[in-house]
Amino acid sequence: MKTKLLSDTPEEIGLAAALIRDGRLAAFPTETVYGLGADARREDAVRAIFAAKGRPADNPLIVHISDMEMLPAIASEVPETALRLAKAFWPGPLTMVLPKRDCIPAVTSGGLDTVGIRMPAHPAALQLIAKSGCPIAAPSANRSGSPSPTTAAHVMEDMDGRIDAVIDGGLCEGGVESTVICFDDADTIHILRPGLISEEDLAPYASRVYVDDAVFRQIAADAKVASPGMKYKHYAPKARMIPVDAPDFDCFAAYVRDHAEQNTFCLLFDSDPEIEGIPSMRYGDSGREQAHFLFLRFRELDAAGAGKVYVRMPKKSGADLSVHNRLMRAAGFEVITL
Ligand code: TXA
Ligand code: MG
C-alpha cells in the first residue's frame, strides 16, 4: 500500500475524512501526539489499526470526538463530574473512561465494557472527525513499543506502506499522550496514565483524585490492571535509557564520566553545562518543555546511534509526572540513585 502524505488544508483533510468513512486508516496530528485513526464503530477498520501497529488485542483504543453531541452516542452513562471535566478541559489532553454503548465493538475497547473518550484540541483533528462524521478510534501512530510520534515524518518512519494516509500538521505541541482517568465512584477520579493535565488540575472536580500504582512501578505482564496499556513496555527507543537520580549536576557528571563507554550519550536539562568528551542532547528545564521534547529526543538518539543514554531525572510533581512516567517506562523502571 502506498501511504499518502497529506497537508492540513481543508481539501486534504477532506480526503482523509473520506478514507475514514471508507473504513481505511489515516494518521492525524493532535495537540499531544499523532494518532492512527479509523471509524471506531467498524470492526474491520479497527482490526486494521491493531495489525498496522502490532498492538496486543487486549489494549483498548481511545475514541476521539469533535463535539459534545457525539458523547452520549458512545458512552451509556456520563456522570456529572465527567460533564464538568469536559467543560473545563475539552477540547484538550484528557481521556475519560466511561461505560460504552453497543455501537463501540469489543475490538475497539479491548474486550472491556468501557471506552476511553477524548476531544482533541487540534484544528486538523477536529476537522477530520467532523468531516468524517465518525467517532475516530486512534492510538498513538507508532509501531507498538516504540515512542509515540510527534511529527508526520516519525509516523512515516513507523507506518509507511502500512496505512492509507498521514495528515502533516507539523510538530505536536504537547509531546506526551493525554491524561487517562476513570471514575471509581461519582466523586473519585482515578488517574490511569499521567499527562499534562495533572492531579492538581483535577483536584477541584472531585473529593478524591489519585494516581494508579502502575504509574510508579513495573506491573507483571499477567497482572490485572485498570488500564491494560500500563503493563506493556512502552515508549522505548532502541538505545538503553538510564535515568540517574543525582543530588546535583556534578554528581551526575562524575557518575557518567566513570561509566561512559563508546556510544554513551547524555540527555540533559537546558541549564546544565556540557560534560567534556560525552555527546549530549537536551530536553528542556520545565516539565512542559521536557514533555514537548522527550519522544523527539528518543528518536534523535537512535538516529545518532546512541547505545547507553544517561538521563537527568525529571520531577515527579504536577505535569512533570507525565515525563517521569514515560522515561521510567522506557527504562523498564530501573534508575541509578546516587
Ligand atoms: O494523547 C493521546 O491519548 C493519544 C492521541 C492520539 O489521542 N492517544 C494515545 O492512545 O495515546 P494509546 O492507544 O497509545 O493509549 C491509550 C491508553 C492505553 O494505555 C490504554 O490502555 C488506555 O489508554 N485506555 C484506553 N481505553 C481504556 C479503557 N476503556 N479502560 C482503561 N484504559 C483505557
Ligand atoms: Mg501509545
Coordinates of C-alpha atoms and ligand atoms in Angstrom, one line a residue:
M1 CA 0.0 0.0 0.0
K2 CA 1.2 3.5 -0.8
T3 CA 0.9 5.9 2.2
K4 CA -0.3 9.4 1.1
L5 CA 1.3 12.3 2.8
L6 CA -1.5 14.9 3.0
S7 CA -1.2 18.6 4.1
D8 CA -3.6 20.1 6.7
T9 CA -5.6 22.1 4.2
P10 CA -9.4 21.6 4.4
E11 CA -9.3 19.8 1.0
E12 CA -6.7 17.3 2.0
I13 CA -8.3 16.8 5.4
G14 CA -11.5 16.1 3.4
L15 CA -9.6 13.3 1.5
A16 CA -8.5 11.7 4.9
A17 CA -12.1 12.0 6.1
A18 CA -13.3 10.1 3.0
L19 CA -10.8 7.4 3.7
I20 CA -12.0 7.1 7.4
R21 CA -15.6 6.9 6.1
D22 CA -14.5 4.1 3.8
G23 CA -13.1 2.0 6.7
R24 CA -9.5 2.9 5.9
L25 CA -6.7 4.2 8.2
A26 CA -5.4 7.8 8.4
A27 CA -2.9 9.2 10.9
F28 CA -3.5 12.8 12.1
P29 CA -1.9 15.3 14.4
T30 CA -3.4 16.1 17.8
E31 CA -2.1 18.5 20.5
T32 CA -0.4 15.6 22.3
V33 CA 1.0 13.1 19.7
Y34 CA -0.1 11.8 16.2
G35 CA -3.0 9.3 16.3
L36 CA -3.7 6.5 13.9
G37 CA -7.4 6.8 13.1
A38 CA -10.2 4.6 11.9
D39 CA -14.0 4.6 12.4
A40 CA -14.4 3.4 16.0
R41 CA -17.6 1.6 15.1
R42 CA -16.2 -0.6 12.4
E43 CA -14.6 -3.9 13.5
D44 CA -12.7 -4.4 10.2
A45 CA -11.2 -0.9 10.3
V46 CA -10.2 -1.1 14.0
R47 CA -8.6 -4.6 13.4
A48 CA -6.5 -3.0 10.7
I49 CA -5.2 -0.5 13.3
F50 CA -4.1 -3.3 15.6
A51 CA -2.4 -5.0 12.7
A52 CA -0.6 -1.9 11.4
K53 CA 0.7 -1.2 14.9
G54 CA 1.4 -4.8 16.0
R55 CA -0.6 -3.9 19.1
P56 CA -1.8 -6.5 21.7
A57 CA -5.6 -7.1 21.2
D58 CA -6.3 -6.5 24.9
N59 CA -5.1 -2.9 24.8
P60 CA -8.1 -0.7 24.2
L61 CA -8.2 2.4 21.9
I62 CA -9.2 5.9 22.7
V63 CA -12.2 7.2 20.8
H64 CA -12.0 10.8 19.6
I65 CA -15.0 13.1 19.2
S66 CA -15.3 16.7 17.9
D67 CA -18.4 17.9 19.7
M68 CA -20.4 17.1 22.9
E69 CA -23.3 15.7 20.9
M70 CA -21.2 12.7 20.0
L71 CA -20.6 11.8 23.6
P72 CA -24.0 10.2 24.6
A73 CA -23.9 8.2 21.3
I74 CA -20.8 6.2 22.5
A75 CA -21.0 6.4 26.4
S76 CA -24.0 4.9 28.0
E77 CA -23.6 6.9 31.2
V78 CA -21.9 10.2 31.7
P79 CA -21.6 11.2 35.3
E80 CA -22.0 14.9 36.4
T81 CA -18.2 15.0 37.2
A82 CA -17.4 13.9 33.7
L83 CA -19.5 16.7 32.2
R84 CA -17.9 19.3 34.4
L85 CA -14.4 18.0 33.4
A86 CA -15.4 18.1 29.7
K87 CA -16.5 21.7 30.1
A88 CA -13.2 22.6 31.8
F89 CA -10.7 20.6 29.8
W90 CA -12.2 19.7 26.3
P91 CA -11.0 20.1 23.7
G92 CA -7.8 19.0 25.4
P93 CA -5.5 16.3 26.6
L94 CA -7.9 14.5 28.9
T95 CA -9.3 11.0 28.2
M96 CA -12.2 9.8 30.3
V97 CA -13.1 6.1 30.6
L98 CA -16.9 5.6 30.6
P99 CA -19.3 2.7 30.2
K100 CA -19.6 2.1 26.4
R101 CA -22.6 1.7 24.1
D102 CA -23.0 -1.3 21.8
C103 CA -22.0 0.7 18.7
I104 CA -18.4 0.6 20.1
P105 CA -17.3 -3.0 19.3
A106 CA -15.2 -5.2 21.7
V107 CA -12.2 -4.9 19.3
T108 CA -12.1 -1.1 20.0
S109 CA -12.5 -1.5 23.8
G110 CA -10.0 -4.4 24.1
G111 CA -12.9 -6.5 25.3
L112 CA -13.8 -4.1 28.2
D113 CA -17.3 -2.8 28.7
T114 CA -15.9 0.8 28.9
V115 CA -14.5 3.1 26.4
G116 CA -11.9 5.9 26.7
I117 CA -13.1 9.1 25.1
R118 CA -11.4 12.5 24.4
M119 CA -12.0 15.6 22.3
P120 CA -8.5 16.6 20.9
A121 CA -7.5 20.3 20.8
H122 CA -6.1 20.4 17.3
P123 CA -7.9 22.0 14.4
A124 CA -6.9 19.3 11.9
A125 CA -8.1 16.5 14.3
L126 CA -11.4 18.3 15.0
Q127 CA -12.0 18.9 11.3
L128 CA -11.2 15.3 10.4
I129 CA -13.6 13.9 12.9
A130 CA -16.4 16.4 11.9
K131 CA -15.9 15.9 8.2
S132 CA -15.8 12.1 8.5
G133 CA -18.9 12.1 10.7
C134 CA -17.4 9.2 12.7
P135 CA -16.2 8.8 16.2
I136 CA -12.5 8.1 15.5
A137 CA -10.6 5.3 17.3
A138 CA -6.9 6.3 17.5
P139 CA -4.0 5.0 19.4
S140 CA -0.7 6.8 19.0
A141 CA 0.6 6.3 15.5
N142 CA 3.8 4.4 16.3
R143 CA 4.6 0.7 15.9
S144 CA 3.8 -0.9 19.3
G145 CA 6.6 -0.5 21.7
S146 CA 8.4 2.5 20.0
P147 CA 8.0 6.1 21.1
S148 CA 4.8 8.0 20.2
P149 CA 5.3 10.1 17.0
T150 CA 5.2 13.9 17.4
T151 CA 5.9 14.7 13.7
A152 CA 4.4 13.3 10.4
A153 CA 7.9 12.2 9.5
H154 CA 8.0 10.0 12.6
V155 CA 4.7 8.5 11.7
M156 CA 6.1 7.7 8.2
E157 CA 9.2 6.1 9.8
D158 CA 7.0 3.6 11.6
M159 CA 3.9 3.3 9.3
D160 CA 5.0 4.0 5.7
G161 CA 3.3 1.3 3.5
R162 CA 1.1 0.1 6.4
I163 CA -1.6 2.8 6.4
D164 CA -3.5 4.8 3.8
A165 CA -2.6 8.4 4.7
V166 CA -0.9 10.8 7.2
I167 CA -2.0 14.4 7.6
D168 CA 1.0 16.6 8.3
G169 CA 0.2 19.1 10.9
G170 CA 3.8 19.9 12.0
L171 CA 5.3 19.2 15.4
C172 CA 2.8 18.4 18.2
E173 CA 2.8 21.0 21.0
G174 CA 2.2 18.7 24.0
G175 CA 4.6 15.8 23.2
V176 CA 3.2 13.2 25.7
E177 CA -0.1 11.4 25.4
S178 CA -3.3 12.5 27.2
T179 CA -4.1 12.1 30.9
V180 CA -6.3 9.0 31.1
I181 CA -8.8 8.8 34.0
C182 CA -11.7 6.7 35.2
F183 CA -14.2 7.2 38.0
D184 CA -14.1 4.7 40.8
D185 CA -17.3 6.3 42.1
A186 CA -19.2 9.5 41.4
D187 CA -16.7 11.6 43.4
T188 CA -13.3 9.7 42.9
I189 CA -11.0 10.4 40.0
H190 CA -8.5 7.6 39.3
I191 CA -5.6 8.6 37.1
L192 CA -4.6 5.7 34.9
R193 CA -1.9 7.5 32.8
P194 CA -0.5 10.9 33.8
G195 CA -0.4 13.6 31.1
L196 CA -0.2 17.4 31.0
I197 CA -3.5 17.7 32.9
S198 CA -2.2 16.9 36.4
E199 CA -3.6 15.5 39.6
E200 CA -3.6 19.1 40.9
D201 CA -5.6 20.4 37.9
L202 CA -8.2 17.7 38.5
A203 CA -8.4 18.2 42.3
P204 CA -11.1 20.8 42.3
Y205 CA -13.5 18.5 40.5
A206 CA -13.8 15.6 43.0
S207 CA -13.4 14.9 46.6
R208 CA -10.6 12.4 45.8
V209 CA -8.1 12.2 43.0
Y210 CA -5.3 9.6 43.0
V211 CA -2.7 8.2 40.6
D212 CA -2.7 4.4 39.8
D213 CA 0.2 2.4 41.3
A214 CA 1.2 1.2 37.8
V215 CA 2.4 4.7 37.0
F216 CA 5.2 4.2 39.5
R217 CA 6.3 0.6 39.2
Q218 CA 6.6 -2.2 36.7
I219 CA 3.4 -4.3 36.5
A220 CA 3.7 -8.1 35.8
A221 CA 2.5 -8.9 32.2
D222 CA -0.2 -11.3 33.6
A223 CA -1.4 -8.8 36.4
K224 CA -4.9 -7.4 36.3
V225 CA -4.6 -3.7 35.9
A226 CA -7.2 -0.9 35.5
S227 CA -5.6 0.3 32.2
P228 CA -4.1 -2.5 30.1
G229 CA -1.7 -0.1 28.3
M230 CA 0.2 0.4 31.6
K231 CA 1.6 -3.2 31.7
Y232 CA 3.4 -3.1 28.3
K233 CA 6.9 -1.8 28.0
H234 CA 6.5 1.4 26.0
Y235 CA 7.9 4.5 24.6
A236 CA 11.3 2.9 24.4
P237 CA 14.0 4.0 21.9
K238 CA 16.5 1.3 20.8
A239 CA 19.1 3.0 22.9
R240 CA 19.2 1.9 26.6
M241 CA 17.7 4.7 28.7
I242 CA 19.3 5.1 32.2
P243 CA 17.7 7.7 34.4
V244 CA 20.1 8.9 37.1
D245 CA 18.7 10.4 40.3
A246 CA 21.6 12.6 41.4
P247 CA 21.5 15.3 44.1
D248 CA 23.2 17.7 41.7
F249 CA 24.7 18.1 38.2
D250 CA 28.3 17.5 39.4
C251 CA 27.4 14.1 40.9
F252 CA 25.6 13.2 37.7
A253 CA 28.6 14.2 35.6
A254 CA 31.0 12.3 37.8
Y255 CA 28.9 9.1 37.5
V256 CA 28.6 9.5 33.8
R257 CA 32.4 10.0 33.3
D258 CA 33.1 6.9 35.3
H259 CA 30.6 4.7 33.4
A260 CA 30.8 6.1 29.9
E261 CA 31.5 3.6 27.1
Q262 CA 31.6 4.0 23.3
N263 CA 28.3 5.4 22.1
T264 CA 27.3 6.7 25.5
F265 CA 25.2 9.8 25.4
C266 CA 23.6 12.1 28.0
L267 CA 20.1 13.6 27.9
L268 CA 20.5 16.9 29.9
F269 CA 18.4 19.8 31.1
D270 CA 18.9 23.0 29.1
S271 CA 20.5 24.8 32.0
D272 CA 23.2 22.0 32.5
P273 CA 26.8 22.6 31.3
E274 CA 28.4 20.2 28.9
I275 CA 30.2 17.1 30.2
E276 CA 33.5 17.1 28.3
G277 CA 34.0 14.2 25.9
I278 CA 30.4 12.9 26.2
P279 CA 27.9 13.8 23.4
S280 CA 24.7 15.1 24.8
M281 CA 21.2 16.2 23.8
R282 CA 18.9 18.5 25.8
Y283 CA 15.2 18.2 26.7
G284 CA 14.3 21.4 28.4
D285 CA 14.1 22.6 32.0
S286 CA 10.4 22.7 32.8
G287 CA 8.0 19.7 32.7
R288 CA 6.2 21.2 29.7
E289 CA 9.4 21.6 27.7
Q290 CA 10.5 18.2 28.7
A291 CA 7.2 16.7 27.6
H292 CA 7.4 18.5 24.3
F293 CA 10.9 17.2 23.5
L294 CA 11.1 13.8 25.2
F295 CA 9.9 11.5 22.3
L296 CA 11.6 13.7 19.7
R297 CA 14.9 13.2 21.5
F298 CA 14.3 9.4 21.9
R299 CA 14.2 9.2 18.1
E300 CA 17.1 11.5 17.6
L301 CA 19.2 9.5 20.0
D302 CA 18.5 6.4 17.9
A303 CA 19.3 8.2 14.7
A304 CA 22.7 9.3 16.3
G305 CA 23.5 5.7 17.1
A306 CA 23.4 6.1 20.9
G307 CA 24.0 2.9 22.9
K308 CA 23.6 3.9 26.6
V309 CA 21.9 7.2 27.5
Y310 CA 22.2 8.7 31.0
V311 CA 19.3 10.9 31.6
R312 CA 18.8 13.7 34.1
M313 CA 15.7 12.8 36.2
P314 CA 12.6 14.9 35.6
K315 CA 10.5 15.9 38.6
K316 CA 7.6 13.8 39.8
S317 CA 5.2 16.6 40.7
G318 CA 2.4 18.1 38.7
A319 CA 2.5 17.8 34.9
D320 CA 6.2 16.7 35.2
L321 CA 4.9 13.3 36.4
S322 CA 3.9 12.5 32.7
V323 CA 7.6 12.9 31.6
H324 CA 8.8 10.9 34.7
N325 CA 6.4 8.1 33.9
R326 CA 7.4 7.9 30.1
L327 CA 11.1 7.9 31.0
M328 CA 10.7 5.2 33.7
R329 CA 8.7 3.0 31.3
A330 CA 11.3 3.5 28.6
A331 CA 13.9 2.4 31.2
G332 CA 11.9 -0.6 32.5
F333 CA 11.6 1.3 35.8
E334 CA 15.4 0.9 36.5
V335 CA 17.0 4.0 38.0
I336 CA 20.5 4.7 39.2
T337 CA 20.2 6.5 42.6
L338 CA 23.3 8.4 43.7
Ligands
TXA1 O1 -3.0 11.7 23.6 C1 -3.4 10.6 23.4 O2 -4.1 10.0 24.3 C2 -3.1 9.9 22.1 C3 -3.8 10.7 21.0 C4 -3.7 10.1 19.6 O3 -5.1 11.0 21.3 N1 -3.6 8.5 22.1 C5 -3.0 7.6 22.8 O4 -3.6 6.3 22.6 O5 -2.0 7.7 23.5 P1 -2.9 5.0 23.0 O6 -3.7 3.9 22.4 O7 -1.5 5.0 22.6 O8 -3.0 4.9 24.6 C6 -4.3 4.7 25.1 C7 -4.2 4.4 26.6 C8 -3.7 3.0 26.8 O9 -2.8 3.0 27.9 C9 -5.0 2.2 27.1 O10 -4.7 1.1 27.9 C10 -5.8 3.3 27.8 O11 -5.5 4.5 27.2 N2 -7.2 3.0 27.7 C11 -8.0 3.2 26.6 N3 -9.3 2.8 26.8 C12 -9.3 2.4 28.1 C13 -10.4 1.8 28.9 N4 -11.6 1.6 28.4 N5 -10.1 1.5 30.1 C14 -8.8 1.7 30.6 N6 -7.8 2.2 29.9 C15 -8.0 2.5 28.6
MG2 MG 0.5 4.6 22.5

